[in-house]
Structure formats: structure tokens, C-alpha cells
PDB file of C-alpha atoms in Angstrom:
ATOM      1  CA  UNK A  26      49.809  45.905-112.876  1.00  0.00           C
ATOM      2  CA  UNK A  27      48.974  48.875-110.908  1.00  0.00           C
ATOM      3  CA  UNK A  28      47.403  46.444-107.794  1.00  0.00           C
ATOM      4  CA  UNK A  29      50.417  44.624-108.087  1.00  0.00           C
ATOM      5  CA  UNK A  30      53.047  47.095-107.812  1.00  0.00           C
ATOM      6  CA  UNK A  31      51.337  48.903-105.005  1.00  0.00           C
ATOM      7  CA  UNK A  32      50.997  45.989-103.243  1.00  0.00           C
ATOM      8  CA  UNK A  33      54.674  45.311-103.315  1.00  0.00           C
ATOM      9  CA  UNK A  34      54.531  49.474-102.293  1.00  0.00           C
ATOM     10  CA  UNK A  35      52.594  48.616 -99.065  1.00  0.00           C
ATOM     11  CA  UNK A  36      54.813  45.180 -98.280  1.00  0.00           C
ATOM     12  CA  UNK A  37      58.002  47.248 -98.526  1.00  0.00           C
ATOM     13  CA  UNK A  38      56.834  50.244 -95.970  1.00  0.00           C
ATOM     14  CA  UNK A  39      55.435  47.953 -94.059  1.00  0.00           C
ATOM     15  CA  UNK A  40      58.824  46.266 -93.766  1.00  0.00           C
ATOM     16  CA  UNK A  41      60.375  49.563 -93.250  1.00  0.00           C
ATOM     17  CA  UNK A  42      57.795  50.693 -90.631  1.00  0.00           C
ATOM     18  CA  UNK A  43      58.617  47.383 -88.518  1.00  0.00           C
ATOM     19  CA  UNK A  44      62.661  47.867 -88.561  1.00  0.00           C
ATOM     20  CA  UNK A  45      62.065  51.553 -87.874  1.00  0.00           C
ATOM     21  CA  UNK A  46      59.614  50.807 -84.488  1.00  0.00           C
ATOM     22  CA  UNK A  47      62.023  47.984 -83.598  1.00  0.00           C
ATOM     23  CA  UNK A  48      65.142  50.369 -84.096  1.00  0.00           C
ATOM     24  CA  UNK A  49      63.259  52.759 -82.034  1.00  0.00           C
ATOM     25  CA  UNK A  50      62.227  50.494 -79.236  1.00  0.00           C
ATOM     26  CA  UNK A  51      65.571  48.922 -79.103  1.00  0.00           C
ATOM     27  CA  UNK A  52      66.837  52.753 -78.869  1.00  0.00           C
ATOM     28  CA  UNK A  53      64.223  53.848 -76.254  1.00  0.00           C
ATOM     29  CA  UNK A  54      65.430  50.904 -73.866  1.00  0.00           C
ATOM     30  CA  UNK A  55      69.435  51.704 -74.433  1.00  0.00           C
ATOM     31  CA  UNK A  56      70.351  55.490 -74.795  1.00  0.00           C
ATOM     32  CA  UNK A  57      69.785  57.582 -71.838  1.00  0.00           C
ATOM     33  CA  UNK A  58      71.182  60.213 -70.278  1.00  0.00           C
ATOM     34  CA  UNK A  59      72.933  59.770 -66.939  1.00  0.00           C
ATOM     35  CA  UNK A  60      69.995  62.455 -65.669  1.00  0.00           C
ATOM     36  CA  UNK A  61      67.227  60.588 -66.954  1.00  0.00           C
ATOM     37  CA  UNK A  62      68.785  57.404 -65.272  1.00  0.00           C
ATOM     38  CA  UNK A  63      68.612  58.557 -62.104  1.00  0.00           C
ATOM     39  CA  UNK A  64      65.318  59.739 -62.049  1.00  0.00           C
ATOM     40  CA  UNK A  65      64.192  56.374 -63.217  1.00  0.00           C
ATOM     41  CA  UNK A  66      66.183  54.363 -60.470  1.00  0.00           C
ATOM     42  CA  UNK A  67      64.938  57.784 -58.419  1.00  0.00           C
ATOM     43  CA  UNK A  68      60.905  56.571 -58.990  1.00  0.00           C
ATOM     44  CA  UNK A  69      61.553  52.914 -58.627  1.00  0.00           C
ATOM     45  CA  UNK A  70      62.311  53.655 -54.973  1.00  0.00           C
ATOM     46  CA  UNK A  71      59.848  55.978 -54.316  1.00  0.00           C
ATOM     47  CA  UNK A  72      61.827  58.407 -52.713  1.00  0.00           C
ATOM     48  CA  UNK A  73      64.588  61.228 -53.510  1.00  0.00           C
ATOM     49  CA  UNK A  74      68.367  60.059 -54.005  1.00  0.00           C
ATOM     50  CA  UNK A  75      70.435  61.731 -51.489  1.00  0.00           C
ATOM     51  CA  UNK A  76      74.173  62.557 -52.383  1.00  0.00           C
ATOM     52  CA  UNK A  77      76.171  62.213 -49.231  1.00  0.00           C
ATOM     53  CA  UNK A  78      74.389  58.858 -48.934  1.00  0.00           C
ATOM     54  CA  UNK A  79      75.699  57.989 -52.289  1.00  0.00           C
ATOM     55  CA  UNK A  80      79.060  58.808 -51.515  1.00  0.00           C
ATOM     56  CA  UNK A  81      79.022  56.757 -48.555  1.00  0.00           C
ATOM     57  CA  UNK A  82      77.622  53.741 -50.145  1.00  0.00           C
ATOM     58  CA  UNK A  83      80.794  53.890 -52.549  1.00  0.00           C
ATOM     59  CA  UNK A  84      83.673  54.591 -50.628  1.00  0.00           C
ATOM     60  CA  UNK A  85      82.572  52.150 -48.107  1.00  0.00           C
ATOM     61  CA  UNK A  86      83.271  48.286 -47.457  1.00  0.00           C
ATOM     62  CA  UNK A  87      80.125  46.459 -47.417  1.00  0.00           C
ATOM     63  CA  UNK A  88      81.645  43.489 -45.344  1.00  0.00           C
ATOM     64  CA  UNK A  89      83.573  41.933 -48.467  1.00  0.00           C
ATOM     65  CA  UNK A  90      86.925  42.898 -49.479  1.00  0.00           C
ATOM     66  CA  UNK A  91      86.226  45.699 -52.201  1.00  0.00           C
ATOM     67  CA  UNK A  92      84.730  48.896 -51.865  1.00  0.00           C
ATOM     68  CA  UNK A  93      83.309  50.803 -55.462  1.00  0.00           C
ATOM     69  CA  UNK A  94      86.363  52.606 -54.464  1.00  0.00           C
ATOM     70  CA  UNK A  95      88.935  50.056 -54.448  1.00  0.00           C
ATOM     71  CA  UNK A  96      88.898  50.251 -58.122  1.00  0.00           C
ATOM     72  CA  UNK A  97      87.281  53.262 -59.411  1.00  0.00           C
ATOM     73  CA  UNK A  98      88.878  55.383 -56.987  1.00  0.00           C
ATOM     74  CA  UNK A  99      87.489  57.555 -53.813  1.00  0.00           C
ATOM     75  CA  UNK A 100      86.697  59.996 -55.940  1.00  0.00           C
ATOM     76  CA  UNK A 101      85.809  59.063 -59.647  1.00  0.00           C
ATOM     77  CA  UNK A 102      87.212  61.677 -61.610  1.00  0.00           C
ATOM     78  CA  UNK A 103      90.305  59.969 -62.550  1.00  0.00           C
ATOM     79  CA  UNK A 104      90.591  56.610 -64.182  1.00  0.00           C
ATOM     80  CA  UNK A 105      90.694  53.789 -61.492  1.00  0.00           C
ATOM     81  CA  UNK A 106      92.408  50.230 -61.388  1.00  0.00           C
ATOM     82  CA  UNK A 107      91.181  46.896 -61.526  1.00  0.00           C
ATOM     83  CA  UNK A 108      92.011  45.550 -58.093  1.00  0.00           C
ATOM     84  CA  UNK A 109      92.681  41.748 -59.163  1.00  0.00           C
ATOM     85  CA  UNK A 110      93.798  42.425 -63.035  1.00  0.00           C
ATOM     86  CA  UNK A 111      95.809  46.246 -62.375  1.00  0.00           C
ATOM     87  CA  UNK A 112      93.487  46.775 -65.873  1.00  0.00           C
ATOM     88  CA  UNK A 113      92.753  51.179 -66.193  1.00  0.00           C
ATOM     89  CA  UNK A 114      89.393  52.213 -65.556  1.00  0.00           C
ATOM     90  CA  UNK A 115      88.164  55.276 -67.209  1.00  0.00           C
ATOM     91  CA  UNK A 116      86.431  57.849 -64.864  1.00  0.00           C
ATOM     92  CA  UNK A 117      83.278  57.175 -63.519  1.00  0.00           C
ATOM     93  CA  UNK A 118      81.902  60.664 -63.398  1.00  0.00           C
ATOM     94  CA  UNK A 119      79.681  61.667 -66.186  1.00  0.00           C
ATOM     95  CA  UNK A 120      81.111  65.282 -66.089  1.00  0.00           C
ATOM     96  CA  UNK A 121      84.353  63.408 -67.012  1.00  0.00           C
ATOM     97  CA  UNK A 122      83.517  61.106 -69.424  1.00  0.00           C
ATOM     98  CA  UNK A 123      80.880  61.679 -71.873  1.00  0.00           C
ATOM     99  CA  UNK A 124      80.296  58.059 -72.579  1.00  0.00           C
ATOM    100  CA  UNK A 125      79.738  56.799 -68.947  1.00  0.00           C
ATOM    101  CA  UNK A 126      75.604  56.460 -67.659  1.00  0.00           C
ATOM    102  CA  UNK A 127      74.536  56.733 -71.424  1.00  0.00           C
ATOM    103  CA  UNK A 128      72.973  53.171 -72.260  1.00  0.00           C
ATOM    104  CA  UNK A 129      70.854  51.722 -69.517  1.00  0.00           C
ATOM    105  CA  UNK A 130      71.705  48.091 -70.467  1.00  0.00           C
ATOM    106  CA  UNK A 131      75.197  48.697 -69.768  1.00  0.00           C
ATOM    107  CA  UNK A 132      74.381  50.517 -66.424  1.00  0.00           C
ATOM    108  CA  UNK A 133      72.039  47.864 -65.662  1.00  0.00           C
ATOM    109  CA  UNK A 134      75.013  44.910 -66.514  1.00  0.00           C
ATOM    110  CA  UNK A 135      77.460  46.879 -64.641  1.00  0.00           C
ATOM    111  CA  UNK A 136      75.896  47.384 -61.325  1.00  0.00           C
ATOM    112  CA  UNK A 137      74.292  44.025 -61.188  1.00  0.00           C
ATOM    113  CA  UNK A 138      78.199  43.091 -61.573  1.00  0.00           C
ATOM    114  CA  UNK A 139      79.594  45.126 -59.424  1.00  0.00           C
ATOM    115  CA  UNK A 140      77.647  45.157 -56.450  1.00  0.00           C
ATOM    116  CA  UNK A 141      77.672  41.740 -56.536  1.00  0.00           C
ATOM    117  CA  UNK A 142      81.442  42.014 -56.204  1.00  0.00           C
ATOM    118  CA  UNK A 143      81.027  44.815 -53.576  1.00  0.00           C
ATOM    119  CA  UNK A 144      77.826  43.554 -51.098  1.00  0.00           C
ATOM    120  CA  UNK A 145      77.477  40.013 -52.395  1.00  0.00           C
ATOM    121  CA  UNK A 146      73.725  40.779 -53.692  1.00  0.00           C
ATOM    122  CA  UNK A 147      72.439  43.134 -56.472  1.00  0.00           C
ATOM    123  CA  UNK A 148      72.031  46.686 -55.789  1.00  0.00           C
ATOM    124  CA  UNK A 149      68.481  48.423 -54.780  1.00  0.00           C
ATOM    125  CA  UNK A 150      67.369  51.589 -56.801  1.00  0.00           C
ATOM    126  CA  UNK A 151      67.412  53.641 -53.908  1.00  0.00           C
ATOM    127  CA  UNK A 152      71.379  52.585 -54.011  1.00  0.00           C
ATOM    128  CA  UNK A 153      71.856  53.163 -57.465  1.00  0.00           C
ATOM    129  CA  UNK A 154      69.354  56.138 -57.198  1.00  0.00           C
ATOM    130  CA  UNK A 155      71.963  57.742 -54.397  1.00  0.00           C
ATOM    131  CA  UNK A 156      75.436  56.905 -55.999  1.00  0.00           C
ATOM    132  CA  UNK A 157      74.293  58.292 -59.450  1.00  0.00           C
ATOM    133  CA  UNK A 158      73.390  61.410 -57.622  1.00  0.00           C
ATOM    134  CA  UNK A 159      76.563  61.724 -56.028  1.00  0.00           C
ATOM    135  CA  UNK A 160      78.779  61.204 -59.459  1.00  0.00           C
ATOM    136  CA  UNK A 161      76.539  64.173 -60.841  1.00  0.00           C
ATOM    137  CA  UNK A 162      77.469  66.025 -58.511  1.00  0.00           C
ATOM    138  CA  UNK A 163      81.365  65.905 -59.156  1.00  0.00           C
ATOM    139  CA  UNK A 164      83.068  68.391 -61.498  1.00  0.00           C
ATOM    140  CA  UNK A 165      85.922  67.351 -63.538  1.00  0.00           C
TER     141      UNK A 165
ATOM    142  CA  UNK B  26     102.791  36.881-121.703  1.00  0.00           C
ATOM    143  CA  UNK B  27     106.156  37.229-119.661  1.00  0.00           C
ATOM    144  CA  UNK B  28     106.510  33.310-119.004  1.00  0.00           C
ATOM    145  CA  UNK B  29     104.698  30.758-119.980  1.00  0.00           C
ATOM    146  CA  UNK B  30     102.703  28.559-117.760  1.00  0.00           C
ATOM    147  CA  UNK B  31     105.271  25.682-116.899  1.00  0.00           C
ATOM    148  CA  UNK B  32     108.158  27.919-117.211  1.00  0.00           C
ATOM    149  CA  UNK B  33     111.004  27.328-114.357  1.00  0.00           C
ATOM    150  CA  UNK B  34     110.526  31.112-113.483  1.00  0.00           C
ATOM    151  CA  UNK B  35     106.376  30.598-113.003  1.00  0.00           C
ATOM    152  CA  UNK B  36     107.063  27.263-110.928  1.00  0.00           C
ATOM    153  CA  UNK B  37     109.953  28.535-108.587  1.00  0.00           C
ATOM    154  CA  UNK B  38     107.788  31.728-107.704  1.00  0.00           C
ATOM    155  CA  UNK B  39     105.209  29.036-106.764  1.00  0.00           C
ATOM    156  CA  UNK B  40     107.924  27.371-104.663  1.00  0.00           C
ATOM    157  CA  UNK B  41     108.584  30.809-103.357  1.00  0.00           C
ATOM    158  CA  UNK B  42     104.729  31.895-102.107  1.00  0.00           C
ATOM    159  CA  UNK B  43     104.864  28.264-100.735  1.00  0.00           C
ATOM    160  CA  UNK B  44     107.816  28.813 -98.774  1.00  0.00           C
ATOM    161  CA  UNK B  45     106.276  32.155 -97.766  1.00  0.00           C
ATOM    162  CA  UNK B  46     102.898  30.561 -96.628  1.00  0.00           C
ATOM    163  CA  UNK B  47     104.100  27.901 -94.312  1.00  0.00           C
ATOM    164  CA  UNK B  48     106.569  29.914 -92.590  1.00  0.00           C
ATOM    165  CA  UNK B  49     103.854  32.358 -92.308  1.00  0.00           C
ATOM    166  CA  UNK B  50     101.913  29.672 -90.504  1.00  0.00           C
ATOM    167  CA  UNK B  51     104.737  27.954 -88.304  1.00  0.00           C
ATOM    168  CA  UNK B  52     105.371  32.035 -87.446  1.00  0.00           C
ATOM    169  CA  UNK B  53     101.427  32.304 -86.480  1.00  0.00           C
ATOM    170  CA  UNK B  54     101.374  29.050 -84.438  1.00  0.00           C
ATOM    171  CA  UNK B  55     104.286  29.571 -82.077  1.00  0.00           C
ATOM    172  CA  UNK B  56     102.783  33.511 -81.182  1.00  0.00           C
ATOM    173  CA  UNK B  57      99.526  32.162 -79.982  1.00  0.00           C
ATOM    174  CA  UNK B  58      97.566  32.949 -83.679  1.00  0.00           C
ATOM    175  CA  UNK B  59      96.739  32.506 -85.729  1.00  0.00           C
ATOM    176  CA  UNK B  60      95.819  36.212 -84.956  1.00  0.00           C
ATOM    177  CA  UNK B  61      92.091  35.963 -85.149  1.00  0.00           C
ATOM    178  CA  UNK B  62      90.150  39.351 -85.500  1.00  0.00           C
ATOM    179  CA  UNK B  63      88.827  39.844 -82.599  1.00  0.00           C
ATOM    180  CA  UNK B  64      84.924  39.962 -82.286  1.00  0.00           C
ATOM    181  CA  UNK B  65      84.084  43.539 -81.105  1.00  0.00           C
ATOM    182  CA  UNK B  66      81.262  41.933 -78.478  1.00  0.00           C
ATOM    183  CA  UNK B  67      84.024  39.712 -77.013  1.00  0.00           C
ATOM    184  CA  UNK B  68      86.687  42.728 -76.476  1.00  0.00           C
ATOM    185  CA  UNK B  69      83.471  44.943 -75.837  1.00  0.00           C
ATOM    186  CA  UNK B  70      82.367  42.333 -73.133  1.00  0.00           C
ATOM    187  CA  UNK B  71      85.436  40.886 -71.644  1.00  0.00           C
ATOM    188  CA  UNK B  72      88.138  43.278 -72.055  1.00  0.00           C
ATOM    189  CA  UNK B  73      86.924  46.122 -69.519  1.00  0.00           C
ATOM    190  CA  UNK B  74      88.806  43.896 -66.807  1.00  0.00           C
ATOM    191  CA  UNK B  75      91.450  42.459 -67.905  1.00  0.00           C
ATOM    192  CA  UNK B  76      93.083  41.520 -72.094  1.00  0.00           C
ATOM    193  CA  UNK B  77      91.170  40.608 -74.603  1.00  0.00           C
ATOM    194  CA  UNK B  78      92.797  37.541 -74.285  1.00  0.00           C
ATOM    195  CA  UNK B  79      93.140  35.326 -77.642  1.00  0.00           C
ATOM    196  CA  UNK B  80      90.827  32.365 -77.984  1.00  0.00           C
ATOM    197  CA  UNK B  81      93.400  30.277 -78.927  1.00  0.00           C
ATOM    198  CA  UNK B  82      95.924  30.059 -75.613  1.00  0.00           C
ATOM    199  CA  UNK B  83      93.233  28.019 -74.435  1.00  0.00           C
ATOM    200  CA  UNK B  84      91.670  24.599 -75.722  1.00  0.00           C
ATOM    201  CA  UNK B  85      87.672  24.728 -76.317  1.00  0.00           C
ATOM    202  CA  UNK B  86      86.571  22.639 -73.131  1.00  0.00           C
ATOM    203  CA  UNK B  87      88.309  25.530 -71.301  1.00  0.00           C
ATOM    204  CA  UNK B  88      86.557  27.985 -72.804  1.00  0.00           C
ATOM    205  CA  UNK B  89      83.359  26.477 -72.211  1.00  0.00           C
ATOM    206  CA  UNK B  90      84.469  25.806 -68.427  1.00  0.00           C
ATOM    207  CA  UNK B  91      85.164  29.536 -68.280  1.00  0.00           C
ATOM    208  CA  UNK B  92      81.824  30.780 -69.872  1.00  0.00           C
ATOM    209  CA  UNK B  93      79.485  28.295 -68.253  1.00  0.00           C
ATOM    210  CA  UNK B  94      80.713  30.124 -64.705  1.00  0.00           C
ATOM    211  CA  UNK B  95      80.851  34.053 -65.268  1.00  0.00           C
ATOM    212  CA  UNK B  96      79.161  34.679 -62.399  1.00  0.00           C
ATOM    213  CA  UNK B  97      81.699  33.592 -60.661  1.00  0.00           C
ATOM    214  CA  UNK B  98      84.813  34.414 -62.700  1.00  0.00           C
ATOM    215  CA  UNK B  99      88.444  34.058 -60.890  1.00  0.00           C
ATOM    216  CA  UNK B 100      86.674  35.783 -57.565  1.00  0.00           C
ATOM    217  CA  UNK B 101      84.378  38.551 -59.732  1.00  0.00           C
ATOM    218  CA  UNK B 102      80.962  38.608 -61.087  1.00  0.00           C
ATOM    219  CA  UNK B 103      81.858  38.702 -64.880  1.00  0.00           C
ATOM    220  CA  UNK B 104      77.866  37.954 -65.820  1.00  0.00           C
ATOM    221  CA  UNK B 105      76.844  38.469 -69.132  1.00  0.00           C
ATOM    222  CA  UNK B 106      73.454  38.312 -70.782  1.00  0.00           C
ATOM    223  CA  UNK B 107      72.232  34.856 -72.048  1.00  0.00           C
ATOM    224  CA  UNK B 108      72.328  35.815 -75.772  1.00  0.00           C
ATOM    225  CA  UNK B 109      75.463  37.452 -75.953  1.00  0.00           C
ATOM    226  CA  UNK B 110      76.969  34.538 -73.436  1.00  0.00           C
ATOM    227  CA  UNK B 111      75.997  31.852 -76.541  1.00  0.00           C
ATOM    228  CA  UNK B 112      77.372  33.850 -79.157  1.00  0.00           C
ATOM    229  CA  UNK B 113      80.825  34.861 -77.686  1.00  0.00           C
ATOM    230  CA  UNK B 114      81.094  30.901 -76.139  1.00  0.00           C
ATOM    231  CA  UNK B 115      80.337  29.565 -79.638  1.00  0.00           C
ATOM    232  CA  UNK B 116      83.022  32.485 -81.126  1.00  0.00           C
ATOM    233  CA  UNK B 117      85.255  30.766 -78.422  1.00  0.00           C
ATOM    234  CA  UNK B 118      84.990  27.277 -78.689  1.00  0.00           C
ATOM    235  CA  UNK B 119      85.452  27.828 -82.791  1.00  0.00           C
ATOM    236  CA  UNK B 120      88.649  29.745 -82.522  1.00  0.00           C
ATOM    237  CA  UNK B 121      89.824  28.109 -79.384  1.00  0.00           C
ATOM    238  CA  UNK B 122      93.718  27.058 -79.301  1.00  0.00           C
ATOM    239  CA  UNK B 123      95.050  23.867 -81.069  1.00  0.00           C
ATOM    240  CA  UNK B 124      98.181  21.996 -81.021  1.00  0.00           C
ATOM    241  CA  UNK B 125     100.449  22.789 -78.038  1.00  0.00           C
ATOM    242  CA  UNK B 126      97.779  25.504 -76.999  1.00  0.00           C
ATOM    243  CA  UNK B 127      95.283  22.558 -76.450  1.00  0.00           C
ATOM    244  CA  UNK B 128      97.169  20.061 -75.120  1.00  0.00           C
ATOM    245  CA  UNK B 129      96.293  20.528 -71.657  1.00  0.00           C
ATOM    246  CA  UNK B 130      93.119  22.180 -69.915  1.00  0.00           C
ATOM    247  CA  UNK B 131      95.342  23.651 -67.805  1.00  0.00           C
ATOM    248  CA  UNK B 132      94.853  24.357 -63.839  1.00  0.00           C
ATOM    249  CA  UNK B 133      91.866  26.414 -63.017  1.00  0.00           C
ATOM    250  CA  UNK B 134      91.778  27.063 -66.954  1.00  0.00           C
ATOM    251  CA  UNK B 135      94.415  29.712 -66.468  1.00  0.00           C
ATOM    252  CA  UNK B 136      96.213  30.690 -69.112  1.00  0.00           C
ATOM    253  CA  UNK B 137      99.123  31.569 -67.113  1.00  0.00           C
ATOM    254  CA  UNK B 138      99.829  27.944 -65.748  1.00  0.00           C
ATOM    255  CA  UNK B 139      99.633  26.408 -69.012  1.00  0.00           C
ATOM    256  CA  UNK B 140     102.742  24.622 -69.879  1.00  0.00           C
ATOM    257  CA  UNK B 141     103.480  26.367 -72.906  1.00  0.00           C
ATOM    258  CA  UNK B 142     102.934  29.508 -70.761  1.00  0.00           C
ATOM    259  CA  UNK B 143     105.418  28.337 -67.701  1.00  0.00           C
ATOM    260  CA  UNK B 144     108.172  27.628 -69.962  1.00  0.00           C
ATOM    261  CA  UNK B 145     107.994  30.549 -71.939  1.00  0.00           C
ATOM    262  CA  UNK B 146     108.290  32.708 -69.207  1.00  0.00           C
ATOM    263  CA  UNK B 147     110.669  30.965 -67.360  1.00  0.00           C
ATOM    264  CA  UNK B 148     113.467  33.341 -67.345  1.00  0.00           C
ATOM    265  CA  UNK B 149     111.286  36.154 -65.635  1.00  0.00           C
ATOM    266  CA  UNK B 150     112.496  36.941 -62.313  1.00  0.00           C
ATOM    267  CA  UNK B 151     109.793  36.669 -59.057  1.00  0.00           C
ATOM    268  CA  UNK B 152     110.881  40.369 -58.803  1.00  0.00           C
ATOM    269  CA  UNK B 153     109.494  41.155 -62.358  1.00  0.00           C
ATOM    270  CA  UNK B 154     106.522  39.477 -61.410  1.00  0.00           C
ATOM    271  CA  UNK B 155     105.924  40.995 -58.155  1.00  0.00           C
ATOM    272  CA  UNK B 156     106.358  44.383 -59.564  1.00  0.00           C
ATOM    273  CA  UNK B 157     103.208  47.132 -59.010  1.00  0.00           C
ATOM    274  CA  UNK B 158     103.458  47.993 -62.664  1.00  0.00           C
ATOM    275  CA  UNK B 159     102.928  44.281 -63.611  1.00  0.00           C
ATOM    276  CA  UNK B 160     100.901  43.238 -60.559  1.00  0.00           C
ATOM    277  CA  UNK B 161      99.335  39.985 -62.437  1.00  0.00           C
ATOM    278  CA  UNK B 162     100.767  37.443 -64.774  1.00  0.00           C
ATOM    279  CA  UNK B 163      97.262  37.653 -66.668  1.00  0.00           C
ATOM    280  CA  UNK B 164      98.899  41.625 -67.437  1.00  0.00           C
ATOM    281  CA  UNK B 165     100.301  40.757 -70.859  1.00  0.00           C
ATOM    282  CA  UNK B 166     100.846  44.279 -71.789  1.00  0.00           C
ATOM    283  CA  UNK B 167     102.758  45.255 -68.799  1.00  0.00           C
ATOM    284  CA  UNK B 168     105.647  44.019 -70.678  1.00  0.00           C
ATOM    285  CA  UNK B 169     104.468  42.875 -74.069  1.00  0.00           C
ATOM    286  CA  UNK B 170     103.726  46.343 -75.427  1.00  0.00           C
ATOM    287  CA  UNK B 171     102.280  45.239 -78.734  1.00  0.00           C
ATOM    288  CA  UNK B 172      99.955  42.401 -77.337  1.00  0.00           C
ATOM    289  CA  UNK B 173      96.890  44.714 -77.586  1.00  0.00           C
ATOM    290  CA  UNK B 174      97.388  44.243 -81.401  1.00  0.00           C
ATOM    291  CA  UNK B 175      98.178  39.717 -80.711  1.00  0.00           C
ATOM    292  CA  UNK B 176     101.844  40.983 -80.944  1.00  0.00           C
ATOM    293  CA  UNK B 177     103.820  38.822 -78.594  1.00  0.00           C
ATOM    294  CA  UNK B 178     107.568  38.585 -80.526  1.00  0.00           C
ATOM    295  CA  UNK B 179     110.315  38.965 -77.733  1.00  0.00           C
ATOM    296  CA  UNK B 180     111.679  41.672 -79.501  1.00  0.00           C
ATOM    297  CA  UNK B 181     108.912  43.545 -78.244  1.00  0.00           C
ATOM    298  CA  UNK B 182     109.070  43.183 -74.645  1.00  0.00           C
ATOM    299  CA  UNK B 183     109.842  45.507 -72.339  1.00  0.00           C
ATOM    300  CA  UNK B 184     110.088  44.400 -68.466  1.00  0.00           C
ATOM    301  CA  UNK B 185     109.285  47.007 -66.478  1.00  0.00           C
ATOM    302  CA  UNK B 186     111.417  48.094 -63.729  1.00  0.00           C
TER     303      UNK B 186
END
């Protein structure tokens, strides 16, 4: 009786144990801060983001029709426009919106979208690592 | 009890929620319903450009057109992660339009050159369409101010000028 219900003791933590590391793994590869984003995209390139570069890279044509600009705006503070669907944007800048730079997935899905749209290839982290230092740097 | 099983006042209320039903469903099938809940991952994943249009204004094997070419969606890179990619195609294809809403695949699997779409908006001006605050026919809400909640009555559209 006693082996019996601690063994059904041990089975259940141990259940618990697994969901709670796989929560927390699942969490550890998601929720970020915008900060802690950039210095990851910061080390993967092996060398400091620099902000005017950033805001060059965004407000700039890369040879294709749309700039980052064309739909978030020269200067992401304010909510932007889709430029084929006229769909709102919200702000880019973290300082704006709380929400934005906060789940690496996302981040990740986004500018593997995006610059795809932009420079017809995916984005290197010395290019992310530059634009995300730029948006910190703008105030709302 | 106040009427017994068989009475004429049980079996015309019957006749009544009947009556009630099917016009229910004639009203659902003519405004592009019926109004499925929308699955948060598909409004989550596909309405940050554009509507979260309804799966049924178009027929499964245009859904599946659609899905099997995000990465090149209408011009954009719309990619989306293989899992979610099965699970909001499946969502699709289950939900997708019938009757006159899958009729056709229509051109490009466009909603907006569907038949059922051309004739409904038939009596819209080029103007209208051209406008900045409509910009694109894919736009619903530009003029159909409830369609955010599947509401497209005519009673609720305003055309912006």
C-alpha cells in the first residue's frame, strides 16, 4: 500500500517535472526582451550594432520596390501601412509598443519575412543586430 | 405540465423553431457563414496583413493552392512555420466555402474575382474603388464596418468618400 501509493507519488512529479522543464524551455526560446535580442543577433555577428547603420538599412531601397519604411514608416513611432493591403501597422519601436521585440520566434518569422520582401534574401545578424539598435534608440 | 406532448400549441412552437432555424441558415449562407469562430493562430498568423478573411469565400482546393505557396503570397513572403502551416491548412480546407462560395476556384484564388464577389459589388463605382481610404478590394472593412466581427449585411456599409 505504502510502495504503491508512493510510486504513483514519484510518477505524478515526475510528470509534473517534465511539463514544467518543457514549459520552461519552450519559454526560454520565446520571451525576450527587445535588449536581450539584440545582443544575441549582436554576438552572432561578432561585432557591435551600429545605429545610424541601422537606420540606413531601413529607410533604404535595397533594389526591390519596398523599403522597411514603405510600410512601417521612416520613422517607427507611429503605426505604418501595409503597402499592397492599406492594413495598420502598430509601431515598430519598442519604446512605443510594449509588445513589439518580446518573443524571438516572432522576431525571427518576421524578419525572415520581411527582408525577404525588402532585399530578396534573409537578413544577416549584423542587419538585424543594427536596425534593432536603431529602434532602441527612438523615444516615443 | 402546461401542454401536453402532442398538443397543437407544443407542435406549432416546433413549426416555429423550425422556421427560425432554416432562415437562420439561408441568412448564414448568403453572408459568407456560416460565421465560423475564427481560430486565434489563423487571425494571429494571417491577419497582421490584410482580414482575417473567412474560410468559406473560398472552396478547399483554393485554400490549399494558397497555403502550399506562402512564400510567395500575392507578391509578399507570407511564410509560416511547417507545423502551424498544417494545422491552419487543415482548419482551412474543413471550413472552406460550399455552395455558390465553391463553385469556382476563382482567378489567382482571389476572393475578389469570384463571381459571387463581382456581382455583389457591382454597383460600386471605379471611384469608390480607387479611393486612398479603400486602396484594395481585399479591404473589406474600408466600407463594411462590421466585417471584423463576419458582419457583411448592406445595412452596414459605409463607402467612404
Amino acid at each position: 500500500m505504502h510502495t504503491l501509493s508512493l510510486s504513483r507519488f514519484s510518477r505524478r512529479s515526475f510528470a509534473a517535472a517534465v511539463g514544467l522543464s518543457a514549459l520552461t524551455l519552450a519559454n526560454i526560446s520565446q520571451a525576450a526582451t527587445p535588449a536581450e535580442l539584440m545582443a544575441g543577433y549582436t554576438a552572432q555577428s561578432g561585432s557591435p550594432a551600429v545605429v545610424a547603420r541601422g537606420q540606413q538599412f531601413f529607410t533604404t531601397r535595397h533594389g526591390r520596390e519596398w523599403s522597411c519604411s514603405t510600410c512601417h514608416g521612416a520613422v517607427p513611432t507611429q503605426a505604418g501601412k501595409h503597402a499592397s493591403t492599406g492594413k495598420s501597422i502598430q509601431a515598430l519601436a519598442p519604446a512605443v509598443n510594449l509588445e513589439r521585440f518580446t518573443d524571438s520566434a516572432k522576431t525571427e518569422k518576421w524578419f525572415r519575412r520581411n527582408c525577404n520582401d525588402v532585399l530578396g534574401r534573409e537578413c544577416s545578424a549584423a542587419e538585424k543586430a543594427d536596425v534593432l539598435a536603431w529602434l532602441l534608440t527612438l523615444k516615443p | 405540465m402546461p401542454f401536453a406532448l402532442n398538443s397543437p400549441c407544443r407542435l406549432s412552437l416546433f413549426g416555429l423553431l423550425a422556421t427560425l432555424v432554416l432562415a437562420r441558415a439561408a441568412f448564414a449562407d448568403d453572408h459568407h457563414s456560416p460565421r465560423v469562430q475564427l481560430l486565434p493562430k489563423y487571425k494571429n498568423e494571417c491577419a497582421s496583413c490584410h482580414e482575417a478573411f473567412a474560410p468559406g469565400m473560398l472552396p478547399a482546393e483554393s485554400w490549399r493552392r494558397l497555403m502550399n505557396n506562402l512564400p510567395k503570397h500575392f507578391g509578399t513572403d507570407a511564410s509560416l512555420d511547417p507545423a502551424t502551416l498544417k494545422e491552419l491548412t487543415a482548419w482551412l480546407a474543413t471550413h472552406a466555402g460550399t455552395g455558390k462560395y465553391a463553385r469556382e476556384e476563382p482567378p489567382e484564388d482571389r476572393i475578389t474575382r469570384a463571381a459571387w464577389f463581382v456581382r455583389k459589388h457591382r454597383e460600386v463605382s471605379s471611384t469608390s474603388w480607387k479611393s486612398p481610404a479603400v486602396k484594395s478590394a481585399a479591404n473589406c472593412g474600408a466600407c463594411h464596418t462590421g466585417s471584423d466581427q463576419g458582419d457583411f449585411n448592406e445595412h452596414g456599409v459605409r463607402i467612404p468618400r
